[in-house]
């Protein structure tokens, strides 16, 4: 029963690069956290310490900075350029995956900005000689609705104590990642419109379960955005519990809530087209 | 050399209360993290475990929820109500301090919201039988300017290697806390306008040092807002280093930066009126 | 091109349960963070909001507490009991996955403890009607060696600036997860001995690359622990950079280091037996 | 009502320096996070941007690394050396405060180590031309006892719902900082023995309130360690709530607990000698 090397990859994670565009009086800013992971013919370094096929992670970091010099564009484009470089430049590299998190800044004047918040725009690009797979996304978009959310009719067993409700707060911190039919996409517009569909569906949906809301959000994206063929969402149920004020002689008509940290529900699901192309190495 | 009890206080920290206002079709939301600290005649519980003068922290938490039932108003007002309650209700309590962090939500529709980001609005209220002190504030407001920031002419010694610069990125995560002449303040308007002065001064100032910018920001607040008599600011210098691209044959004209996490400069300072009333127990 | 529901699961995450064993004068403590995820016949709740096949996540939390009443045992055993319960009790549940993180406490006396640190022991158990898959693990084990680590002979391109070294600090925060041939395992002893092999291999190995160290650690585990058939490791390269003290007239003989936060290398790899049984749903 | 500059200080925070001692085959490691804050004649930089009296924070960072070259010793000593340097070397600096957090590593062999956990050893040294003040400390020492903790006999009002108990879990994450009569202290032994007194008093005390435990811990330190004249402690009450298992037909005899994150009690107190010298600028 010999011992063998299994799947492996390596790379430089979390290179935090900020690119300023000074080409017009109104400066631009792109603020990215870039992670690179390479897979390929790397058995030697594991088995013998022969590094002759290893691209140092330090070089990967340098490459991120050097490529940023030529401008970023949309993060999907920047990730494509980087991933293709690693696959094309280095024979031992079979697969390169570049993941980018972007935070946005709102303009105060031509050269001053305030960070917009914790929400992140995401892109993950995977390249081999055989193809390029792009996943776009967002994370840390915190949403809450004060009504239009019910939860009842569920299974009950001896451990069930949850009361049914026809009016509760629903809150989540949305992570969504989606893939498009091909790479001929206006990434900026697509991201903006997918985000709009997600928030509008969350806000406008009358929910009987967080699962139903998740599906409605994904369905809205696929219905309105023809370029998207699959979307995967992770939605923690950030519980807001009605505080029992009856010991103090007060009725609590869904007005005072305790926002809990842990535990939390976690709902994960995908919505897809039945003719979606194979995902390949996208995820 | 007998051993004695020194300064002490106790309370319930981080009660996360969300209050929904359903009095109109467009629901309101207030999202607060409330901390209470009481000082007073508490030697017995320390020395003998006699708790007859102790208000349990659990009761303090309940009080936060019960008071929320009557509505929040501005956080300064809510903190005043709570702090006065603890001092007025419980004879052993000499001093109550209530600190509140508020995060804001932006409206999606009548009953749905997206969290606005990590910026927090702050209030700390201290009450005794002799007075009420209010400190307002904000934190986690991340600001950056791409130019109009110089740093040179500083002291040099044998450990100095920093090159002087007449054009750098300046970035910070602003925490500011300020006190007003009295409690007859339109807290909402005051907070909004102080925040405006801080961001506009940051954006508009031509900076020779982060210290100068800090002072300019505080000065703008005191100049434009007559109710404010003192402001204290903490401004980390979130370093953005120009990446050396010369090994790759590239000039880096202040375009590609590495955003560092640690270490960071930390600039702290107060700006005040020379006729400001004594701070008393404010801070 | 109809829109359809794809893969989905849901459950209660991060139920933090502490179980005290008072059956002997020397009390025992188990401190677990338990997450449950269920997959199965849940299309209705997504598509129509019909929850009649949904086990509420609140019930899952209650179940964790109720099962804790009967004692925990090793976390692999507790996770097996829970996962089998969800699959066996609820017809719509096809697959249950229970993930547990355990932190340990060191004894001060019969009934007092100090927490041992950030290191976590992990177990993930997946159950269906067809089988039970167990993955054991650990995370946040931070290791460092001051010598016996080289890195040279790597590929170079126009973006390479890293100097080769035959003596550097190597540091990582180890996450390792492994699966055994079957579930007839003394989990406590196995975890203790796998951990010992990992730390001893890290400490004793003369490293030519972090990849080589990773493989050596996995190989040691498989060589010495016959019950383990595959191990997967994630090892960030926590860079410690030699500070250039030459401007101050000082030689730095690998004595003064700057410990960087970001970016970091990230090395991931599996070591396996060539006759390992299929992983099935283990991972 | 002219506007004036108030209290201010600045410096470099969180320089993470690791110092390896290779003077013997069994290497030593010191892992420090060092923060420097300077106060003095810095009005010019605030008011006009004239930096001629400013020691750049970058220079402060370099100084930390350069001083580390000569060895660390105990962190109190290293902080004294640094703080005296800044006051002595730069005329505009009136006061230097150096704060150090140290994490410890446990030895695996002559040159390999595992990090011991999250507990930190602390030192804060403040220097002026008139004196040197040293505060030692520790933080993130998480302690728990399964019994010997009661809480009853407290004040009750209309918001009180907490049931009295004569047996509960008590848990805290201890932060303690103390000052000694002078600087002629064996810092290593003193820290070790103060820590021992704190943990033994926590473990051995029969508690009627967390306040009483805090005092008992401080009293033990002052009673047994003649060099210590004051100790200040911060002890969050990390609540462990007995889970109500009665709906499931189970009695819960203080065996199954839910460990809550927020809110938490927060108990702060000082224990001192009545002949303690004035604290001066220590805190």
Tab-separated table of N, CA, C and O in Angstrom, chain B residues 112-174:
chain	number	residue	atom	x	y	z
B	112	UNK	N	-38.013	46.852	3.524
B	112	UNK	CA	-36.776	46.110	3.278
B	112	UNK	C	-35.599	47.077	3.250
B	112	UNK	O	-35.726	48.221	2.802
B	113	UNK	N	-34.463	46.575	3.712
B	113	UNK	CA	-33.299	47.427	3.936
B	113	UNK	C	-32.013	46.672	3.592
B	113	UNK	O	-31.960	45.449	3.680
B	114	UNK	N	-30.989	47.442	3.234
B	114	UNK	CA	-29.635	46.896	3.095
B	114	UNK	C	-28.733	47.636	4.085
B	114	UNK	O	-28.829	48.857	4.227
B	115	UNK	N	-27.885	46.912	4.770
B	115	UNK	CA	-27.018	47.569	5.755
B	115	UNK	C	-26.021	48.445	5.026
B	115	UNK	O	-25.461	48.076	3.995
B	116	UNK	N	-25.790	49.617	5.608
B	116	UNK	CA	-25.050	50.631	4.866
B	116	UNK	C	-23.549	50.429	4.897
B	116	UNK	O	-22.829	51.059	4.145
B	117	UNK	N	-23.054	49.619	5.771
B	117	UNK	CA	-21.623	49.434	5.835
B	117	UNK	C	-21.161	49.345	7.255
B	117	UNK	O	-21.955	49.215	8.181
B	118	UNK	N	-19.857	49.428	7.443
B	118	UNK	CA	-19.306	49.183	8.765
B	118	UNK	C	-19.276	50.438	9.631
B	118	UNK	O	-19.012	50.362	10.824
B	119	UNK	N	-19.523	51.623	9.031
B	119	UNK	CA	-19.467	52.848	9.824
B	119	UNK	C	-20.475	52.804	10.963
B	119	UNK	O	-21.609	52.373	10.789
B	120	UNK	N	-20.047	53.258	12.125
B	120	UNK	CA	-20.911	53.268	13.295
B	120	UNK	C	-21.115	54.691	13.786
B	120	UNK	O	-20.185	55.502	13.779
B	121	UNK	N	-22.309	54.976	14.212
B	121	UNK	CA	-22.580	56.202	14.959
B	121	UNK	C	-22.488	55.848	16.440
B	121	UNK	O	-22.982	54.793	16.863
B	122	UNK	N	-21.887	56.713	17.230
B	122	UNK	CA	-21.607	56.426	18.634
B	122	UNK	C	-22.233	57.461	19.549
B	122	UNK	O	-22.323	58.638	19.202
B	123	UNK	N	-22.652	57.017	20.722
B	123	UNK	CA	-22.998	57.941	21.797
B	123	UNK	C	-22.569	57.321	23.117
B	123	UNK	O	-22.740	56.110	23.317
B	124	UNK	N	-21.997	58.141	23.979
B	124	UNK	CA	-21.696	57.711	25.339
B	124	UNK	C	-22.252	58.770	26.279
B	124	UNK	O	-21.890	59.944	26.182
B	125	UNK	N	-23.125	58.326	27.173
B	125	UNK	CA	-23.743	59.240	28.125
B	125	UNK	C	-23.373	58.801	29.532
B	125	UNK	O	-23.500	57.621	29.868
B	126	UNK	N	-22.917	59.760	30.325
B	126	UNK	CA	-22.571	59.497	31.716
B	126	UNK	C	-23.464	60.344	32.603
B	126	UNK	O	-23.575	61.557	32.386
B	127	UNK	N	-24.088	59.708	33.580
B	127	UNK	CA	-24.983	60.418	34.493
B	127	UNK	C	-24.589	60.183	35.940
B	127	UNK	O	-24.228	59.061	36.318
B	128	UNK	N	-24.678	61.238	36.729
B	128	UNK	CA	-24.673	61.125	38.188
B	128	UNK	C	-25.811	62.021	38.673
B	128	UNK	O	-26.512	62.648	37.867
B	129	UNK	N	-25.973	62.114	39.977
B	129	UNK	CA	-26.969	63.053	40.490
B	129	UNK	C	-26.601	64.490	40.135
B	129	UNK	O	-27.449	65.383	40.151
B	130	UNK	N	-25.328	64.708	39.819
B	130	UNK	CA	-24.857	66.070	39.595
B	130	UNK	C	-24.874	66.510	38.137
B	130	UNK	O	-24.609	67.678	37.853
B	131	UNK	N	-25.117	65.604	37.234
B	131	UNK	CA	-25.081	66.060	35.855
B	131	UNK	C	-25.192	64.938	34.856
B	131	UNK	O	-25.220	63.753	35.207
B	132	UNK	N	-25.248	65.361	33.603
B	132	UNK	CA	-25.338	64.444	32.465
B	132	UNK	C	-24.331	64.906	31.426
B	132	UNK	O	-24.327	66.078	31.042
B	133	UNK	N	-23.476	64.000	31.018
B	133	UNK	CA	-22.461	64.328	30.024
B	133	UNK	C	-22.687	63.463	28.791
B	133	UNK	O	-22.840	62.251	28.908
B	134	UNK	N	-22.685	64.109	27.649
B	134	UNK	CA	-22.959	63.406	26.401
B	134	UNK	C	-21.755	63.535	25.472
B	134	UNK	O	-21.256	64.645	25.245
B	135	UNK	N	-21.314	62.403	24.947
B	135	UNK	CA	-20.303	62.399	23.901
B	135	UNK	C	-20.908	61.711	22.683
B	135	UNK	O	-21.418	60.587	22.785
B	136	UNK	N	-20.901	62.392	21.561
B	136	UNK	CA	-21.356	61.810	20.300
B	136	UNK	C	-20.143	61.380	19.490
B	136	UNK	O	-19.019	61.805	19.784
B	137	UNK	N	-20.369	60.566	18.473
B	137	UNK	CA	-19.214	60.178	17.691
B	137	UNK	C	-19.543	59.307	16.505
B	137	UNK	O	-20.713	59.045	16.193
B	138	UNK	N	-18.483	58.913	15.834
B	138	UNK	CA	-18.570	57.955	14.735
B	138	UNK	C	-17.274	57.171	14.705
B	138	UNK	O	-16.240	57.615	15.206
B	139	UNK	N	-17.320	55.997	14.094
B	139	UNK	CA	-16.111	55.191	13.939
B	139	UNK	C	-16.186	54.418	12.633
B	139	UNK	O	-17.249	54.301	12.018
B	140	UNK	N	-15.043	53.911	12.231
B	140	UNK	CA	-14.962	53.056	11.038
B	140	UNK	C	-15.408	53.761	9.762
B	140	UNK	O	-15.941	53.118	8.855
B	141	UNK	N	-15.173	55.049	9.715
B	141	UNK	CA	-15.379	55.788	8.467
B	141	UNK	C	-14.028	55.805	7.743
B	141	UNK	O	-13.099	56.502	8.153
B	142	UNK	N	-13.929	55.010	6.696
B	142	UNK	CA	-12.646	54.818	6.014
B	142	UNK	C	-12.534	55.812	4.869
B	142	UNK	O	-13.385	55.838	3.976
B	143	UNK	N	-11.498	56.627	4.920
B	143	UNK	CA	-11.305	57.714	3.970
B	143	UNK	C	-9.953	57.570	3.288
B	143	UNK	O	-8.990	57.107	3.897
B	144	UNK	N	-9.888	58.000	2.057
B	144	UNK	CA	-8.640	57.907	1.298
B	144	UNK	C	-8.586	59.062	0.314
B	144	UNK	O	-9.590	59.430	-0.297
B	145	UNK	N	-7.405	59.647	0.161
B	145	UNK	CA	-7.218	60.609	-0.920
B	145	UNK	C	-5.995	60.225	-1.723
B	145	UNK	O	-4.979	59.766	-1.179
B	146	UNK	N	-6.096	60.429	-3.002
B	146	UNK	CA	-5.077	59.926	-3.915
B	146	UNK	C	-3.948	60.924	-4.142
B	146	UNK	O	-2.928	60.572	-4.732
B	147	UNK	N	-4.158	62.144	-3.669
B	147	UNK	CA	-3.129	63.163	-3.842
B	147	UNK	C	-3.395	64.256	-2.813
B	147	UNK	O	-4.191	64.070	-1.898
B	148	UNK	N	-2.691	65.394	-2.938
B	148	UNK	CA	-2.836	66.490	-1.965
B	148	UNK	C	-2.357	66.085	-0.587
B	148	UNK	O	-2.865	66.562	0.436
B	149	UNK	N	-1.372	65.200	-0.543
B	149	UNK	CA	-0.794	64.788	0.720
B	149	UNK	C	0.713	64.693	0.569
B	149	UNK	O	1.209	63.952	-0.282
B	150	UNK	N	1.412	65.464	1.379
B	150	UNK	CA	2.878	65.469	1.371
B	150	UNK	C	3.380	65.050	2.750
B	150	UNK	O	2.647	65.110	3.728
B	151	UNK	N	4.657	64.671	2.820
B	151	UNK	CA	5.269	64.450	4.127
B	151	UNK	C	6.772	64.581	3.978
B	151	UNK	O	7.434	63.740	3.365
B	152	UNK	N	7.316	65.652	4.542
B	152	UNK	CA	8.763	65.902	4.447
B	152	UNK	C	9.160	66.884	5.534
B	152	UNK	O	8.314	67.389	6.277
B	153	UNK	N	10.449	67.101	5.621
B	153	UNK	CA	10.946	68.067	6.590
B	153	UNK	C	10.967	67.582	8.020
B	153	UNK	O	11.090	68.368	8.957
B	154	UNK	N	10.868	66.278	8.183
B	154	UNK	CA	10.828	65.700	9.543
B	154	UNK	C	12.227	65.483	10.094
B	154	UNK	O	13.225	65.610	9.380
B	155	UNK	N	12.294	65.169	11.381
B	155	UNK	CA	13.560	64.878	12.028
B	155	UNK	C	14.166	63.602	11.456
B	155	UNK	O	13.444	62.674	11.108
B	156	UNK	N	15.487	63.578	11.440
B	156	UNK	CA	16.175	62.378	10.951
B	156	UNK	C	17.224	61.975	11.969
B	156	UNK	O	17.867	62.828	12.583
B	157	UNK	N	17.362	60.701	12.149
B	157	UNK	CA	18.441	60.195	13.004
B	157	UNK	C	19.022	58.960	12.323
B	157	UNK	O	18.741	58.703	11.150
B	158	UNK	N	19.824	58.209	13.033
B	158	UNK	CA	20.506	57.084	12.375
B	158	UNK	C	19.562	55.957	11.979
B	158	UNK	O	19.953	55.056	11.237
B	159	UNK	N	18.336	55.987	12.483
B	159	UNK	CA	17.373	54.933	12.130
B	159	UNK	C	16.358	55.388	11.075
B	159	UNK	O	15.371	54.701	10.825
B	160	UNK	N	16.593	56.553	10.502
B	160	UNK	CA	15.635	57.065	9.524
B	160	UNK	C	15.987	56.583	8.128
B	160	UNK	O	17.116	56.779	7.654
B	161	UNK	N	15.018	55.940	7.487
B	161	UNK	CA	15.214	55.527	6.089
B	161	UNK	C	14.079	56.026	5.197
B	161	UNK	O	14.171	55.903	3.971
B	162	UNK	N	13.032	56.549	5.773
B	162	UNK	CA	11.859	56.964	4.991
B	162	UNK	C	12.212	58.079	4.015
B	162	UNK	O	12.728	59.119	4.418
B	163	UNK	N	11.921	57.897	2.741
B	163	UNK	CA	12.150	59.005	1.806
B	163	UNK	C	11.059	60.065	1.954
B	163	UNK	O	9.909	59.757	2.248
B	164	UNK	N	11.443	61.299	1.767
B	164	UNK	CA	10.460	62.383	1.795
B	164	UNK	C	9.618	62.323	0.527
B	164	UNK	O	10.049	61.825	-0.507
B	165	UNK	N	8.403	62.803	0.629
B	165	UNK	CA	7.508	62.733	-0.529
B	165	UNK	C	6.661	63.986	-0.589
B	165	UNK	O	6.280	64.544	0.441
B	166	UNK	N	6.372	64.424	-1.786
B	166	UNK	CA	5.425	65.530	-1.933
B	166	UNK	C	4.119	65.065	-2.579
B	166	UNK	O	3.290	65.886	-2.953
B	167	UNK	N	3.951	63.753	-2.662
B	167	UNK	CA	2.675	63.243	-3.197
B	167	UNK	C	2.522	61.785	-2.783
B	167	UNK	O	3.225	60.907	-3.300
B	168	UNK	N	1.609	61.556	-1.887
B	168	UNK	CA	1.375	60.183	-1.431
B	168	UNK	C	-0.113	59.960	-1.264
B	168	UNK	O	-0.899	60.899	-1.247
B	169	UNK	N	-0.494	58.693	-1.163
B	169	UNK	CA	-1.855	58.352	-0.759
B	169	UNK	C	-1.967	58.570	0.744
B	169	UNK	O	-1.065	58.215	1.503
B	170	UNK	N	-3.054	59.165	1.153
B	170	UNK	CA	-3.367	59.227	2.578
B	170	UNK	C	-4.690	58.497	2.798
B	170	UNK	O	-5.679	58.778	2.117
B	171	UNK	N	-4.660	57.572	3.744
B	171	UNK	CA	-5.884	56.812	4.042
B	171	UNK	C	-5.978	56.595	5.540
B	171	UNK	O	-4.956	56.436	6.226
B	172	UNK	N	-7.194	56.586	6.027
B	172	UNK	CA	-7.396	56.378	7.457
B	172	UNK	C	-8.760	55.767	7.700
B	172	UNK	O	-9.621	55.741	6.810
B	173	UNK	N	-8.917	55.219	8.884
B	173	UNK	CA	-10.233	54.773	9.358
B	173	UNK	C	-10.562	55.666	10.544
B	173	UNK	O	-10.051	55.480	11.646
B	174	UNK	N	-11.406	56.630	10.290
B	174	UNK	CA	-11.630	57.695	11.273
B	174	UNK	C	-12.510	57.240	12.432
B	174	UNK	O	-13.586	56.672	12.231
